[in-house]
PDB file of C-alpha atoms (C1' of nucleotides) in Angstrom:
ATOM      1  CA  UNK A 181     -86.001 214.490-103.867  1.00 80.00           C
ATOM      2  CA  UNK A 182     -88.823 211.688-103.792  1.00 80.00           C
ATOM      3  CA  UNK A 183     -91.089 212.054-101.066  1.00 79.00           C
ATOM      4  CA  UNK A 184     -90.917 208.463 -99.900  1.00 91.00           C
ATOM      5  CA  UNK A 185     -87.114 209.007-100.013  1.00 96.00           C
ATOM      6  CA  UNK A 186     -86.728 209.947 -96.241  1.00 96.00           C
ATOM      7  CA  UNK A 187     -89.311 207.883 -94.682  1.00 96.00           C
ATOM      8  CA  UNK A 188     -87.979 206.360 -91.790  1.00 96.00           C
ATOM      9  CA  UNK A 189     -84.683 208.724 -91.587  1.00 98.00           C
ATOM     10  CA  UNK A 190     -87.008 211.901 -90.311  1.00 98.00           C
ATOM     11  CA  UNK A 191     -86.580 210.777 -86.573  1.00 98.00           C
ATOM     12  CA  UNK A 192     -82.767 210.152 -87.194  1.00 98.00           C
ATOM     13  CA  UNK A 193     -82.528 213.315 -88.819  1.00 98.00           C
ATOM     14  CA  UNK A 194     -84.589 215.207 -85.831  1.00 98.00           C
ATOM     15  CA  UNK A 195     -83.049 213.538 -83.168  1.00 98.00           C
ATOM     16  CA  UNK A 196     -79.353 214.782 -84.852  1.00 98.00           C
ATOM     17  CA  UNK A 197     -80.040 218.370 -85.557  1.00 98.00           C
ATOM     18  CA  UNK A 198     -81.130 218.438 -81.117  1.00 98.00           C
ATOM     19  CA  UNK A 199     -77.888 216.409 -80.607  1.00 97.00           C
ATOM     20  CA  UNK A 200     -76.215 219.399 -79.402  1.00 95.00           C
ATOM     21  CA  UNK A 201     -78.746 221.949 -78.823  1.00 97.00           C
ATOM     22  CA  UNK A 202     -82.171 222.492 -78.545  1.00 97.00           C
ATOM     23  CA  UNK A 203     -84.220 224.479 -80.928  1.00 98.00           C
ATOM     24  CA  UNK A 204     -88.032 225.191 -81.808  1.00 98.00           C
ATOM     25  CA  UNK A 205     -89.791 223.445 -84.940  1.00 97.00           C
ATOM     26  CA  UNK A 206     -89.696 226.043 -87.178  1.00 97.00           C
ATOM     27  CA  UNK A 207     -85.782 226.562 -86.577  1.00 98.00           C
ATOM     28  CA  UNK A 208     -84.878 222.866 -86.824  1.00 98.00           C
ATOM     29  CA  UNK A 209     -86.638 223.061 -90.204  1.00 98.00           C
ATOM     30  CA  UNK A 210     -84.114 225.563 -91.019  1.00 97.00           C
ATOM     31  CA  UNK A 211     -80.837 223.794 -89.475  1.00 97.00           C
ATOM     32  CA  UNK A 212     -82.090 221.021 -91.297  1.00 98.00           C
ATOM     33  CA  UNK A 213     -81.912 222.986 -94.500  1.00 97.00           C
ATOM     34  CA  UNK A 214     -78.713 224.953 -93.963  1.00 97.00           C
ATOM     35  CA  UNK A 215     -76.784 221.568 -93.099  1.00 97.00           C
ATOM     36  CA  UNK A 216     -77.757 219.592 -95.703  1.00 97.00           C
ATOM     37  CA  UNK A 217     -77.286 222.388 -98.342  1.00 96.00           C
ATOM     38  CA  UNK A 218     -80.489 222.538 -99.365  1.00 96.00           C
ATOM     39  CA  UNK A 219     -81.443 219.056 -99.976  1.00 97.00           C
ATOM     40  CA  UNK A 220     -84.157 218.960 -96.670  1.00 97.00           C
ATOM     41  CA  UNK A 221     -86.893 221.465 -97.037  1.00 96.00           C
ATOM     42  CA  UNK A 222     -89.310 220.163 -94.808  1.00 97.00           C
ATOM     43  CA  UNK A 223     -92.749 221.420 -94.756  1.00 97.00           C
ATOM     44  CA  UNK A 224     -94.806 221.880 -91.802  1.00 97.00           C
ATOM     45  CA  UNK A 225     -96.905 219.120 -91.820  1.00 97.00           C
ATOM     46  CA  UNK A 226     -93.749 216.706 -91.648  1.00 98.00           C
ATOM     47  CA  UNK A 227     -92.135 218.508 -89.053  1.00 98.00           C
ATOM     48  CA  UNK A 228     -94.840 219.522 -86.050  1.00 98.00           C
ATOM     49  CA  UNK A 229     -96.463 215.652 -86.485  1.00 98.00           C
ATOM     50  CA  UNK A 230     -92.687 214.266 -86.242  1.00 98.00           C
ATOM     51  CA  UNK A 231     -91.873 216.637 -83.172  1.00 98.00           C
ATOM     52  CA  UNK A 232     -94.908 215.059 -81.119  1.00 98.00           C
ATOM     53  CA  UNK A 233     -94.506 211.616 -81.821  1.00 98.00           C
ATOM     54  CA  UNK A 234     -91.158 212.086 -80.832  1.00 98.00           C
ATOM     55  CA  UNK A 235     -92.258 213.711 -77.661  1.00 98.00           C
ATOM     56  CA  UNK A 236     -94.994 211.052 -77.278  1.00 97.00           C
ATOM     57  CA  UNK A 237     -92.494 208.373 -77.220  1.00 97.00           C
ATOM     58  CA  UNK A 238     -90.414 209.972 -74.710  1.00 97.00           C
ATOM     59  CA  UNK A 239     -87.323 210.784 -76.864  1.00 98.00           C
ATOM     60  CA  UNK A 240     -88.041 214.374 -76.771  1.00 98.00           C
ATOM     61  CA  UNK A 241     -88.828 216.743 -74.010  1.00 98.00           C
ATOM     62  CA  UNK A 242     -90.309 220.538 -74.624  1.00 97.00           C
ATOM     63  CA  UNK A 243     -90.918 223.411 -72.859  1.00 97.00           C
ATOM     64  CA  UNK A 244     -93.317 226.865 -74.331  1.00 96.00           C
ATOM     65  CA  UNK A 245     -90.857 229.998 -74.380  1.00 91.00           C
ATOM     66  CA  UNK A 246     -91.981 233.142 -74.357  1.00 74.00           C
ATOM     67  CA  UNK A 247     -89.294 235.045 -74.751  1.00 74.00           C
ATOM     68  CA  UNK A 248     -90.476 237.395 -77.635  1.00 75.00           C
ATOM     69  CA  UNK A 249     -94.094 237.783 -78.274  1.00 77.00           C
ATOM     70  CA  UNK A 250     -93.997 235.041 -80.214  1.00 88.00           C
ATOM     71  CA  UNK A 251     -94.856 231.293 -78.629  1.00 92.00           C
ATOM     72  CA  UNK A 252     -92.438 228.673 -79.250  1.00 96.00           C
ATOM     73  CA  UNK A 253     -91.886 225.091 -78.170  1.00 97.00           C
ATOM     74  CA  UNK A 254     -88.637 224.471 -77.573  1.00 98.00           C
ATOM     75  CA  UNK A 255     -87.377 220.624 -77.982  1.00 98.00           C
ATOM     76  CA  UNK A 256     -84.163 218.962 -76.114  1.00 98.00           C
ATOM     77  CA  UNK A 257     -83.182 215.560 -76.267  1.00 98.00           C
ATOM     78  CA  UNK A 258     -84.083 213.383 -73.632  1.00 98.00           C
ATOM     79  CA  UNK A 259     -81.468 210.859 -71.780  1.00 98.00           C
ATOM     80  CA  UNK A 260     -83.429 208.509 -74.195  1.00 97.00           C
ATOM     81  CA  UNK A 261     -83.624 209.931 -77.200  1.00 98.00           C
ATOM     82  CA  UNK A 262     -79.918 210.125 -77.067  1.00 98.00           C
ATOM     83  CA  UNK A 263     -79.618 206.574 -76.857  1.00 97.00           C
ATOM     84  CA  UNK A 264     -82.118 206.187 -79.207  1.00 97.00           C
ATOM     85  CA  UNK A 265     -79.629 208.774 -81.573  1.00 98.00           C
ATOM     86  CA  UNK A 266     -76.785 206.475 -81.115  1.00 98.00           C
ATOM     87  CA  UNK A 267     -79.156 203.359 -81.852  1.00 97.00           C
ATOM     88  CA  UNK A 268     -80.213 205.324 -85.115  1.00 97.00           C
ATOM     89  CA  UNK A 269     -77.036 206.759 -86.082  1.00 98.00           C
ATOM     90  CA  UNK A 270     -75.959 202.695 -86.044  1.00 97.00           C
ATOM     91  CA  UNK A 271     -78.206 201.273 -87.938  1.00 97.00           C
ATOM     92  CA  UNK A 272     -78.037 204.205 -90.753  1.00 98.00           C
ATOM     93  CA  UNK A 273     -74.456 203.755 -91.258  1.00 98.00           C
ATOM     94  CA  UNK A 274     -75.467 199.366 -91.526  1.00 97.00           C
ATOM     95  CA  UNK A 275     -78.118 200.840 -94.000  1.00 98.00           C
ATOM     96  CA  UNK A 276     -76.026 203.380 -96.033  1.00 98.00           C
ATOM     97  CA  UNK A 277     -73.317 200.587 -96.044  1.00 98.00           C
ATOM     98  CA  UNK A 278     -75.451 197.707 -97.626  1.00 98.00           C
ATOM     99  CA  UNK A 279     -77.032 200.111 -99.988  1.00 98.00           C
ATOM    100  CA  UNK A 280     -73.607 201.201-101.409  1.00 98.00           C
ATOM    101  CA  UNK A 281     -72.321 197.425-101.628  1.00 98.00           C
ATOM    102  CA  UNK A 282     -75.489 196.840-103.943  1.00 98.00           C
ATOM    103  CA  UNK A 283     -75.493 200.392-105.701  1.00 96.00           C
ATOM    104  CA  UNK A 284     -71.321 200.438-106.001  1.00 86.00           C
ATOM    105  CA  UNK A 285     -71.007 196.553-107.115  1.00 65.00           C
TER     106      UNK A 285
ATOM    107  CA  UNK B 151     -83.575 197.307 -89.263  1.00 80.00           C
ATOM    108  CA  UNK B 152     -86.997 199.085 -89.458  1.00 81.00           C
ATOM    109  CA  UNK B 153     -89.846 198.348 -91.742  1.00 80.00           C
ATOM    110  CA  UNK B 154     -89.594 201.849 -92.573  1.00 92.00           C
ATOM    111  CA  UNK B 155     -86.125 201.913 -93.178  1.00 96.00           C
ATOM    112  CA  UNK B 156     -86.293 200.519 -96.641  1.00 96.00           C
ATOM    113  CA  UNK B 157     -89.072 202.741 -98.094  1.00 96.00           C
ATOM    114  CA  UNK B 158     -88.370 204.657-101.082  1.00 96.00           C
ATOM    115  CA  UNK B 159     -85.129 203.063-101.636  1.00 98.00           C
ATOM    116  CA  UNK B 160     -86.218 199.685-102.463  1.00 98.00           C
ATOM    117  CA  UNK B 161     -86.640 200.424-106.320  1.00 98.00           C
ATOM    118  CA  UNK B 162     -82.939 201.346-106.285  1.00 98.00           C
ATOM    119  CA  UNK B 163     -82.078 197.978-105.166  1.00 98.00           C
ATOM    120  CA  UNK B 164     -83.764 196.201-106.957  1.00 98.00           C
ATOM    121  CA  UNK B 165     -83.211 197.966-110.324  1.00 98.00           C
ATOM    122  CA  UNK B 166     -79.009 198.108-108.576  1.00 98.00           C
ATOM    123  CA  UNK B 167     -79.552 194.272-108.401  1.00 98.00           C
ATOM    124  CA  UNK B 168     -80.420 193.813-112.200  1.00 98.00           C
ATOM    125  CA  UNK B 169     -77.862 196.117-113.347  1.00 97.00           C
ATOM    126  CA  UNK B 170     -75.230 193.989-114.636  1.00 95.00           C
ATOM    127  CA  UNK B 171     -77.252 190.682-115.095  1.00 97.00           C
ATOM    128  CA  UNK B 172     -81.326 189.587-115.225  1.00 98.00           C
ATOM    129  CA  UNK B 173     -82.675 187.360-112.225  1.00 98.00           C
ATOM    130  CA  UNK B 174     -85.703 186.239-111.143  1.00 98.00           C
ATOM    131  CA  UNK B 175     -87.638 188.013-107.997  1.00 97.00           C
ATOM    132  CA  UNK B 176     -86.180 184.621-105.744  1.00 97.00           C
ATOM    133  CA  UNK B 177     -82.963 185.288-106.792  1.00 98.00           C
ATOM    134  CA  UNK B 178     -82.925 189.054-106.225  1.00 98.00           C
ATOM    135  CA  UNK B 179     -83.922 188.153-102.896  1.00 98.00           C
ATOM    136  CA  UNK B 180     -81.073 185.941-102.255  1.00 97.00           C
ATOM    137  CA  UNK B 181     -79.107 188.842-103.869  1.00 97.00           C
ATOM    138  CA  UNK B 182     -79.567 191.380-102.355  1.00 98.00           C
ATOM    139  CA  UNK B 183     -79.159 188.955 -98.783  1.00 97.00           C
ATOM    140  CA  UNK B 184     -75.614 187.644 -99.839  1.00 97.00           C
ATOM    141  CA  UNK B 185     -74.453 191.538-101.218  1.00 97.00           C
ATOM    142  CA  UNK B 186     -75.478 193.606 -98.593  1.00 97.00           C
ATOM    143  CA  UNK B 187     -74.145 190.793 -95.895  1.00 96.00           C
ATOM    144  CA  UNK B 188     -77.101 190.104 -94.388  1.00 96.00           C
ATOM    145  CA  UNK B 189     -78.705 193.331 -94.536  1.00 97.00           C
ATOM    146  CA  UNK B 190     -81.506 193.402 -96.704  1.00 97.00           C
ATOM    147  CA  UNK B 191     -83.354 189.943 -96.178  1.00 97.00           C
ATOM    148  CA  UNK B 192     -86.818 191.326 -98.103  1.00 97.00           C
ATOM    149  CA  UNK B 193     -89.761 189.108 -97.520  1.00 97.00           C
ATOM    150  CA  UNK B 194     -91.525 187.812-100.800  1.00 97.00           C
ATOM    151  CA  UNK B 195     -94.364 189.808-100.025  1.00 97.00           C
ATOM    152  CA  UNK B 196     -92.072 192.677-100.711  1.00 98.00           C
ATOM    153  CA  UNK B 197     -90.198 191.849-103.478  1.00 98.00           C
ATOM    154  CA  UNK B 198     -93.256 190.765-105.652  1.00 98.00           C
ATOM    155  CA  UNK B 199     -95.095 193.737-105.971  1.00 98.00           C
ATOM    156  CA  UNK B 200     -92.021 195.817-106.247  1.00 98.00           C
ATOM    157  CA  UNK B 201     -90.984 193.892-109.036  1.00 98.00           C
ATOM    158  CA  UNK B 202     -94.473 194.134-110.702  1.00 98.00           C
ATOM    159  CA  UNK B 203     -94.897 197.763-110.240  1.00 98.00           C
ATOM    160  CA  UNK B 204     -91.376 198.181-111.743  1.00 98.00           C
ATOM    161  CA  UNK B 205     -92.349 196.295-114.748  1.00 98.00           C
ATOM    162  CA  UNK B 206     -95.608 198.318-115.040  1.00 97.00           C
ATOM    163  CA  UNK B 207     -94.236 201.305-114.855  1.00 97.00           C
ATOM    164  CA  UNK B 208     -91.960 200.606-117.797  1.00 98.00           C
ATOM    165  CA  UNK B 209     -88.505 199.994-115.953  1.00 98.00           C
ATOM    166  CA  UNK B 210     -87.810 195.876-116.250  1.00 98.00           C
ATOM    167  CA  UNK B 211     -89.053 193.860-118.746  1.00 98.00           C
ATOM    168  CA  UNK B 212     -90.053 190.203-118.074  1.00 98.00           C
ATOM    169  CA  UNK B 213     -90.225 186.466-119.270  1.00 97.00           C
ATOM    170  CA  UNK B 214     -91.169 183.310-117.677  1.00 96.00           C
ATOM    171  CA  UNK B 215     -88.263 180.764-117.682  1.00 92.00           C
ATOM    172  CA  UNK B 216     -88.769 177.170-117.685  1.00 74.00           C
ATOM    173  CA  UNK B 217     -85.154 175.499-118.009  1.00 74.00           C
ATOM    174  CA  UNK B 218     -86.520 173.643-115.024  1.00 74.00           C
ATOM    175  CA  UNK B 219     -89.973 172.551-114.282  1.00 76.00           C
ATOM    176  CA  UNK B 220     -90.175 175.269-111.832  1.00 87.00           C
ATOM    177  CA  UNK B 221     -91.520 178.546-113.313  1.00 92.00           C
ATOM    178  CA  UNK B 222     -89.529 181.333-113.116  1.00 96.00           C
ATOM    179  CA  UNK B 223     -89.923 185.022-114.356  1.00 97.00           C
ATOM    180  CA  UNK B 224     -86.836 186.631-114.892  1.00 98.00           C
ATOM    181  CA  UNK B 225     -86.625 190.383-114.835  1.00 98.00           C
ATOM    182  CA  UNK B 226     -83.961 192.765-117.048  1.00 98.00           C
ATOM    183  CA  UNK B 227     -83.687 196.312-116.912  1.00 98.00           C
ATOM    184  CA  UNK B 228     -85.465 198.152-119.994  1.00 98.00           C
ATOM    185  CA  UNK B 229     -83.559 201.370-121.237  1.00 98.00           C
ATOM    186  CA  UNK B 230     -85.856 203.687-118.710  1.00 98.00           C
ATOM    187  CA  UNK B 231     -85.038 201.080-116.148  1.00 98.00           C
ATOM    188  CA  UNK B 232     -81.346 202.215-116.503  1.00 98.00           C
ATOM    189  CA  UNK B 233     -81.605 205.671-117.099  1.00 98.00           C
ATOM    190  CA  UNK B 234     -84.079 205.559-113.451  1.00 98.00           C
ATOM    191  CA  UNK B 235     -81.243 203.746-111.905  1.00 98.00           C
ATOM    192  CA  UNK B 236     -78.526 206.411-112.766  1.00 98.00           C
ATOM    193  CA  UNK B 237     -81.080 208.896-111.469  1.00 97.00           C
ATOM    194  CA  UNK B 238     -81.728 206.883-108.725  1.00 98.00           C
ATOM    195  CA  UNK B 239     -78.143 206.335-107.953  1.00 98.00           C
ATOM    196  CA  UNK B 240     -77.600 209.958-107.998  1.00 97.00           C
ATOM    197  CA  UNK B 241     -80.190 210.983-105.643  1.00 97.00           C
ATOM    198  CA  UNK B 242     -78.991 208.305-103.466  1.00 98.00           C
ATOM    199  CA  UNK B 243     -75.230 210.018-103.311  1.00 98.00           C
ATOM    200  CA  UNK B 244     -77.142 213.357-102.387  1.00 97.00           C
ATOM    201  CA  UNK B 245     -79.195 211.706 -99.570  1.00 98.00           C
ATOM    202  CA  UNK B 246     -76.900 209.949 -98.380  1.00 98.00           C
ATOM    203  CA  UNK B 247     -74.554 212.847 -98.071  1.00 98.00           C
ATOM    204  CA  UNK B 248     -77.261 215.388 -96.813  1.00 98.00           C
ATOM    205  CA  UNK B 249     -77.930 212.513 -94.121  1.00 98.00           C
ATOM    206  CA  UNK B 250     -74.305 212.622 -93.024  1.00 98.00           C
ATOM    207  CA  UNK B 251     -73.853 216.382 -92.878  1.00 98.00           C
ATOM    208  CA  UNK B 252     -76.450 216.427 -90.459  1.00 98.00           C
ATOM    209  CA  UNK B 253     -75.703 212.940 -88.558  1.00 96.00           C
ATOM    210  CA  UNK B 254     -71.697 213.440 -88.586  1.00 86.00           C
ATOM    211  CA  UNK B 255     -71.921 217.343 -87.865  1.00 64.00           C
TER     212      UNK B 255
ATOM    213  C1'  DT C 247     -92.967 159.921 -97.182  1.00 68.04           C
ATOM    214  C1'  DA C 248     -92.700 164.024 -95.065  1.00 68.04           C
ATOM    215  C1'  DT C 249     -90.212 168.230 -94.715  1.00 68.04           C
ATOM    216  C1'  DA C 250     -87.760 171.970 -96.365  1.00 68.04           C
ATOM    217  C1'  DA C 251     -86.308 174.882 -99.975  1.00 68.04           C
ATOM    218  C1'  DT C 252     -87.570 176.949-104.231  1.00 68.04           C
ATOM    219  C1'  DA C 253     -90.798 180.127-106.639  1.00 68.04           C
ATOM    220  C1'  DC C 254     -94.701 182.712-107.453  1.00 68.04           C
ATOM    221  C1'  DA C 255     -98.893 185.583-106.053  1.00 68.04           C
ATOM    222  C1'  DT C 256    -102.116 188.854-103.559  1.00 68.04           C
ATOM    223  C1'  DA C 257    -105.364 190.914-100.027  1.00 68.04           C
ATOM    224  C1'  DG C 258    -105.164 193.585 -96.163  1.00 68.04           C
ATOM    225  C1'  DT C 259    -102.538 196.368 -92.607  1.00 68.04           C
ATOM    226  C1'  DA C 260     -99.709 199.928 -90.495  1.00 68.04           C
ATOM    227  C1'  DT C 261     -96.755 203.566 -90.795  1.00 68.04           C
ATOM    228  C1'  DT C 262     -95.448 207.782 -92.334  1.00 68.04           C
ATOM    229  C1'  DG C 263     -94.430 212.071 -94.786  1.00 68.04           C
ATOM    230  C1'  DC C 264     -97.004 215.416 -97.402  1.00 68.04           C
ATOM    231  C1'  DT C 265    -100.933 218.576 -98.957  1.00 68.04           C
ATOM    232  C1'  DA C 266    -103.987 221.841 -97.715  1.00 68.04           C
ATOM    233  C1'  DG C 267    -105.944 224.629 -94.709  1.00 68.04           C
ATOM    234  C1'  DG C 268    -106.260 227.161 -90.398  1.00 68.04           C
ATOM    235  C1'  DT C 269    -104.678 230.617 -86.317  1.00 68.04           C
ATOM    236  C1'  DG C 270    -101.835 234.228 -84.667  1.00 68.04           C
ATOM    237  C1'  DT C 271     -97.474 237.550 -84.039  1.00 68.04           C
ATOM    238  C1'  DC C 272     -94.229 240.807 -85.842  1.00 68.04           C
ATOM    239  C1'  DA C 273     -91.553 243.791 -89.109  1.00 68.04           C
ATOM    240  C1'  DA C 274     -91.243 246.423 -93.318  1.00 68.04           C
ATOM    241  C1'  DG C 275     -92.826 248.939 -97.094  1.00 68.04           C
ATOM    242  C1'  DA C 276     -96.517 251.331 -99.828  1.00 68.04           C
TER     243       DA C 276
ATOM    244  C1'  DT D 175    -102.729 252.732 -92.002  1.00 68.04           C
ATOM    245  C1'  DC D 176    -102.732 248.677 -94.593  1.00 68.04           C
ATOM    246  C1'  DT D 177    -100.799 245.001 -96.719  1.00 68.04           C
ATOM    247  C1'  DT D 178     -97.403 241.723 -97.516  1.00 68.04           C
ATOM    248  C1'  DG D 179     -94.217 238.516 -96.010  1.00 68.04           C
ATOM    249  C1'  DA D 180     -91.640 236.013 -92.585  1.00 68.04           C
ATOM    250  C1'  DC D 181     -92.119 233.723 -88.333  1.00 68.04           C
ATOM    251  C1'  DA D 182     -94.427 229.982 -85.596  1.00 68.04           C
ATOM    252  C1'  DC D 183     -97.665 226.727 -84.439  1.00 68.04           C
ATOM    253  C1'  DC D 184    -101.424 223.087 -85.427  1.00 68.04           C
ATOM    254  C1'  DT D 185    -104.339 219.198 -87.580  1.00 68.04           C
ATOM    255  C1'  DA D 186    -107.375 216.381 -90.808  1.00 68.04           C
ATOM    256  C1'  DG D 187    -107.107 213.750 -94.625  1.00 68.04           C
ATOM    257  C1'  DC D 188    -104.306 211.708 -98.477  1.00 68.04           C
ATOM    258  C1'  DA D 189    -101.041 208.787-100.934  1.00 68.04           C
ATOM    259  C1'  DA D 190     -97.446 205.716-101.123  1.00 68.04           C
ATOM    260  C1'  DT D 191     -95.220 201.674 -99.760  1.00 68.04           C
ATOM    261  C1'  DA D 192     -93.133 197.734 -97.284  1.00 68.04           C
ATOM    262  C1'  DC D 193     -94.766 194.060 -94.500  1.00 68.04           C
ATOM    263  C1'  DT D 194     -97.852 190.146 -92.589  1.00 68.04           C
ATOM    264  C1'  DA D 195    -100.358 186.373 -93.582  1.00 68.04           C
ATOM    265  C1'  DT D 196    -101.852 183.127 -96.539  1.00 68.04           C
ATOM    266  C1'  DG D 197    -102.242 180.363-100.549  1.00 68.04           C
ATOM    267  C1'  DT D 198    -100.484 177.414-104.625  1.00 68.04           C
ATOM    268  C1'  DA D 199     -97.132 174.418-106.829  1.00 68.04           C
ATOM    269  C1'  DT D 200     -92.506 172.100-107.824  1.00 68.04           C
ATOM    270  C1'  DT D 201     -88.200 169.913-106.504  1.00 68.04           C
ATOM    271  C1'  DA D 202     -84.749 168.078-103.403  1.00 68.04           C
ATOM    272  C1'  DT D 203     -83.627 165.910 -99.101  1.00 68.04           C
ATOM    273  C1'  DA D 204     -83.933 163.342 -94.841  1.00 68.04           C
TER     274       DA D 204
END
DNA sequence: TATAATACATAGTATTGCTAGGTGTCAAGA
DNA sequence: TCTTGACACCTAGCAATACTATGTATTATA
């Protein structure tokens, strides 16, 4: 997989996998993995820098839990991100469409 | 659609567009517009040094045309253009699958 | 005759995901 | 006990790429 390949599908892809729940970095890393059978192994440096200027734009929210020793940051969606979700999951299904009417002509 | 959108899927296009017939970078333009209906409307500044790092890296192969006084350069696919197009088409399916496993879960 | 469409080109910009490196906790095995 | 690996976070700097803005020139149209 080409590394420019998901550029500008990461916050799609983020915003998805907190649809439904809410999870810490390292674990979204790993839903993203599981899900997509293997084909998104994200490494740190995409994921933490994605989570805050997610947060920064007010899509996420996140709270520290402490519930073993070990810190986390738990992420939710915000009443924003999940419009901004259903604004993403839009325009990837006009994308995915357009590219398969050039790739499948 | 984003800027970002595109990235890292734009070589697929184009070398999608020239698959079944050479065209000059105006023409994929108006191409890729009509195909994806409406879609992709790529500004020149996009297409031109897409198609020249294409062409530099071995994938299309290039003449100038001058039927009419206007100078064209049309663009074909070179044999590594295709077989980077059947790659490229195949790590599009597994994307664009991965993307919906995690979108459509 | 002026405007728009056709057709090419490139310098500079902004965004973004990744590499590389760092800190610290916890469990398991030597 | 010590070391290794998994877990869990963070950031500075890098590389790649599509876009903006601008320029040139030809042809068709109003």
């Amino acid at each position: 997989m080409n590394a420019e390949t998901l550029k500008g599908h990461l916050d799609l892809l983020l915003l998805a996998a907190l649809a439904d729940r809410s999870a810490h970095g390292y674990a979204i890393v790993e839903i993203l993995r599981v899900d997509s059978g293997g084909t998104f192994d994200l490494p740190e440096g995409t994921i933490y820098p994605a989570l805050h200027r997610l947060e920064h734009a007010g899509l996420l929210g996140s709270y520290w839990s402490a519930e073993t020793g070990r810190r986390r940051r738990v992420y939710q969606l915000t009443a924003k991100g999940q419009q901004a979700l259903a604004q993403r999951q839009q325009e990837w299904q006009q994308f995915s469409r357009a590219v398969n009417a050039i790739v499948g002509a």
